[in-house]
GROMACS .gro file of C-alpha atoms in nm:
model
  179
    1MET     CA    1   9.058  11.940   9.037
    2SER     CA    2   9.271  11.640   8.949
    3LYS     CA    3   9.647  11.643   8.957
    4GLN     CA    4   9.812  11.477   8.664
    5LYS     CA    5  10.113  11.267   8.755
    6ILE     CA    6  10.416  11.261   8.534
    7THR     CA    7  10.495  10.906   8.436
    8THR     CA    8  10.815  10.729   8.338
    9ARG     CA    9  10.680  10.728   7.983
   10ASP     CA   10  10.634  11.105   7.999
   11LEU     CA   11  10.990  11.157   8.125
   12CYS     CA   12  11.130  10.935   7.850
   13LEU     CA   13  10.935  11.117   7.579
   14ILE     CA   14  11.037  11.456   7.719
   15GLY     CA   15  11.400  11.343   7.715
   16ILE     CA   16  11.376  11.208   7.361
   17PHE     CA   17  11.213  11.524   7.228
   18THR     CA   18  11.459  11.745   7.416
   19ALA     CA   19  11.740  11.553   7.246
   20PHE     CA   20  11.559  11.595   6.914
   21THR     CA   21  11.550  11.972   6.971
   22CYS     CA   22  11.923  11.970   7.051
   23ALA     CA   23  11.992  11.789   6.724
   24MET     CA   24  11.763  12.013   6.517
   25ALA     CA   25  11.935  12.323   6.657
   26GLN     CA   26  12.248  12.212   6.473
   27VAL     CA   27  12.070  12.222   6.137
   28THR     CA   28  12.161  12.580   6.057
   29ILE     CA   29  12.215  12.823   5.777
   30PRO     CA   30  12.473  13.071   5.906
   31LEU     CA   31  12.373  13.433   5.860
   32PRO     CA   32  12.566  13.743   5.973
   33LEU     CA   33  12.372  13.821   6.294
   34ILE     CA   34  12.131  13.537   6.364
   35PRO     CA   35  12.162  13.183   6.230
   36MET     CA   36  11.854  13.030   6.073
   37THR     CA   37  11.793  12.705   6.258
   38MET     CA   38  11.537  12.430   6.271
   39GLN     CA   39  11.463  12.503   6.638
   40THR     CA   40  11.159  12.707   6.538
   41PHE     CA   41  11.029  12.405   6.348
   42CYS     CA   42  11.108  12.166   6.629
   43ILE     CA   43  10.969  12.356   6.930
   44PRO     CA   44  10.605  12.380   6.808
   45PHE     CA   45  10.632  12.025   6.670
   46VAL     CA   46  10.726  11.904   7.019
   47GLY     CA   47  10.438  12.104   7.169
   48ILE     CA   48  10.192  11.933   6.937
   49VAL     CA   49  10.328  11.581   6.982
   50LEU     CA   50  10.382  11.590   7.359
   51GLY     CA   51  10.098  11.825   7.445
   52SER     CA   52  10.112  12.173   7.588
   53LYS     CA   53  10.257  12.106   7.934
   54ARG     CA   54  10.503  11.833   7.844
   55GLY     CA   55  10.607  12.016   7.529
   56ALA     CA   56  10.670  12.336   7.725
   57PHE     CA   57  10.867  12.136   7.983
   58SER     CA   58  11.080  11.980   7.707
   59ALA     CA   59  11.153  12.328   7.567
   60LEU     CA   60  11.237  12.454   7.917
   61VAL     CA   61  11.477  12.164   7.974
   62TYR     CA   62  11.640  12.243   7.639
   63ALA     CA   63  11.685  12.611   7.731
   64LEU     CA   64  11.821  12.521   8.076
   65LEU     CA   65  12.067  12.269   7.932
   66GLY     CA   66  12.203  12.542   7.709
   67ALA     CA   67  12.199  12.801   7.986
   68VAL     CA   68  12.423  12.589   8.207
   69GLY     CA   69  12.674  12.565   7.925
   70LEU     CA   70  12.599  12.245   7.740
   71PRO     CA   71  12.656  12.302   7.366
   72VAL     CA   72  12.295  12.245   7.258
   73PHE     CA   73  12.223  12.577   7.088
   74ALA     CA   74  12.294  12.651   6.721
   75GLY     CA   75  12.656  12.596   6.626
   76PHE     CA   76  12.713  12.378   6.933
   77THR     CA   77  12.707  12.680   7.163
   78GLY     CA   78  12.572  12.720   7.513
   79GLY     CA   79  12.598  12.933   7.823
   80LEU     CA   80  12.437  13.236   7.979
   81GLY     CA   81  12.611  13.459   7.724
   82ILE     CA   82  12.389  13.308   7.454
   83VAL     CA   83  12.072  13.309   7.664
   84PHE     CA   84  12.118  13.675   7.757
   85GLY     CA   85  12.278  13.774   7.427
   86PRO     CA   86  12.118  13.915   7.112
   87THR     CA   87  11.940  13.590   7.021
   88GLY     CA   88  11.843  13.494   7.376
   89GLY     CA   89  11.488  13.624   7.348
   90PHE     CA   90  11.412  13.359   7.090
   91ILE     CA   91  11.544  13.084   7.318
   92LEU     CA   92  11.368  13.220   7.628
   93SER     CA   93  11.035  13.218   7.445
   94PHE     CA   94  11.061  12.851   7.340
   95PRO     CA   95  10.860  12.709   7.634
   96LEU     CA   96  10.577  12.952   7.561
   97MET     CA   97  10.597  12.873   7.189
   98ALA     CA   98  10.562  12.499   7.262
   99LEU     CA   99  10.283  12.565   7.512
  100LEU     CA  100  10.080  12.766   7.260
  101ALA     CA  101  10.126  12.509   6.982
  102GLY     CA  102  10.025  12.234   7.223
  103ILE     CA  103   9.717  12.420   7.345
  104GLY     CA  104   9.613  12.480   6.985
  105ALA     CA  105   9.646  12.109   6.908
  106GLU     CA  106   9.465  12.004   7.227
  107LYS     CA  107   9.166  12.230   7.160
  108GLY     CA  108   9.096  12.029   6.848
  109GLY     CA  109   9.023  12.149   6.500
  110LYS     CA  110   9.238  12.312   6.239
  111VAL     CA  111   9.156  12.670   6.337
  112TRP     CA  112   9.281  12.616   6.693
  113LEU     CA  113   9.591  12.430   6.576
  114TRP     CA  114   9.698  12.694   6.325
  115SER     CA  115   9.608  12.978   6.563
  116GLY     CA  116   9.829  12.824   6.832
  117LEU     CA  117  10.115  12.780   6.586
  118VAL     CA  118  10.093  13.134   6.450
  119LEU     CA  119  10.053  13.287   6.796
  120GLY     CA  120  10.355  13.087   6.918
  121ALA     CA  121  10.562  13.216   6.625
  122VAL     CA  122  10.450  13.574   6.690
  123VAL     CA  123  10.546  13.546   7.058
  124ASN     CA  124  10.882  13.396   6.958
  125TYR     CA  125  10.956  13.678   6.714
  126LEU     CA  126  10.841  13.951   6.954
  127CYS     CA  127  11.055  13.818   7.238
  128GLY     CA  128  11.348  13.773   7.004
  129MET     CA  129  11.310  14.121   6.856
  130PHE     CA  130  11.282  14.294   7.195
  131MET     CA  131  11.586  14.113   7.334
  132PHE     CA  132  11.783  14.179   7.016
  133SER     CA  133  11.695  14.548   7.040
  134ALA     CA  134  11.782  14.568   7.410
  135VAL     CA  135  12.117  14.392   7.377
  136THR     CA  136  12.236  14.554   7.054
  137GLY     CA  137  12.100  14.902   7.129
  138LEU     CA  138  11.917  14.910   6.795
  139GLY     CA  139  11.570  15.057   6.777
  140LEU     CA  140  11.272  14.824   6.737
  141ALA     CA  141  11.238  14.900   6.365
  142ALA     CA  142  11.602  14.808   6.301
  143ALA     CA  143  11.572  14.501   6.524
  144PHE     CA  144  11.264  14.393   6.328
  145ALA     CA  145  11.450  14.443   6.000
  146LYS     CA  146  11.750  14.238   6.114
  147ALA     CA  147  11.607  13.976   6.350
  148VAL     CA  148  11.256  13.910   6.217
  149LEU     CA  149  11.191  14.019   5.860
  150PRO     CA  150  11.452  13.796   5.688
  151PHE     CA  151  11.307  13.490   5.863
  152LEU     CA  152  10.935  13.539   5.790
  153PRO     CA  153  10.925  13.337   5.465
  154THR     CA  154  11.087  13.034   5.626
  155ALA     CA  155  10.873  13.081   5.938
  156ALA     CA  156  10.562  13.021   5.730
  157ILE     CA  157  10.710  12.701   5.590
  158LYS     CA  158  10.817  12.583   5.937
  159ILE     CA  159  10.469  12.652   6.077
  160LEU     CA  160  10.307  12.448   5.802
  161LEU     CA  161  10.554  12.160   5.839
  162SER     CA  162  10.545  12.150   6.219
  163GLY     CA  163  10.165  12.154   6.220
  164TRP     CA  164  10.123  11.887   5.958
  165LEU     CA  165  10.402  11.657   6.080
  166GLY     CA  166  10.321  11.719   6.446
  167VAL     CA  167   9.963  11.598   6.407
  168LYS     CA  168  10.079  11.294   6.206
  169CYS     CA  169  10.348  11.202   6.461
  170LYS     CA  170  10.116  11.254   6.757
  171THR     CA  171   9.867  11.013   6.601
  172LEU     CA  172  10.141  10.755   6.536
  173LEU     CA  173  10.281  10.793   6.886
  174GLN     CA  174   9.940  10.742   7.044
  175LYS     CA  175   9.890  10.423   6.841
  176ARG     CA  176  10.241  10.279   6.893
  177VAL     CA  177  10.357  10.380   7.241
  178PRO     CA  178  10.124  10.260   7.517
  179ALA     CA  179  10.034  10.508   7.788
   0.00000   0.00000   0.00000
């Protein structure tokens, strides 16, 4: 079993893509309960480009930055109140979402890639729905109707874009940035 060392290049890329996630979180469409953001485009994109482990680490760093109060979440918010609030389940699932997208991309082939992306989105929505239900006191059906259903059409678009652009960017990065 070989241990993979994290390099300075890896740390720089993780930092850059964490910053990218912070910026994309500010691209929002305000809705009454849950803002629609580009985080759910960005997180699987990062998983594909950086790979499963580094992508998950970038998503974890993003969630931790917000948890300690830095205004990196949608609407320039942050803090434990957001992480453990109604939308916190979505944020807490981001490392797993990136991991699954990255695993799908690493396995090779379109079926694995799209399976990883869809599974990551399903995990994200399930975690978000359960947390939303627990915090708001709504039943799961009502939580699904408010926290998941309105976002499904844009989720499909984000999955397609993150998959397509992620593979393109990963290829460019491998050609342009030496290991």
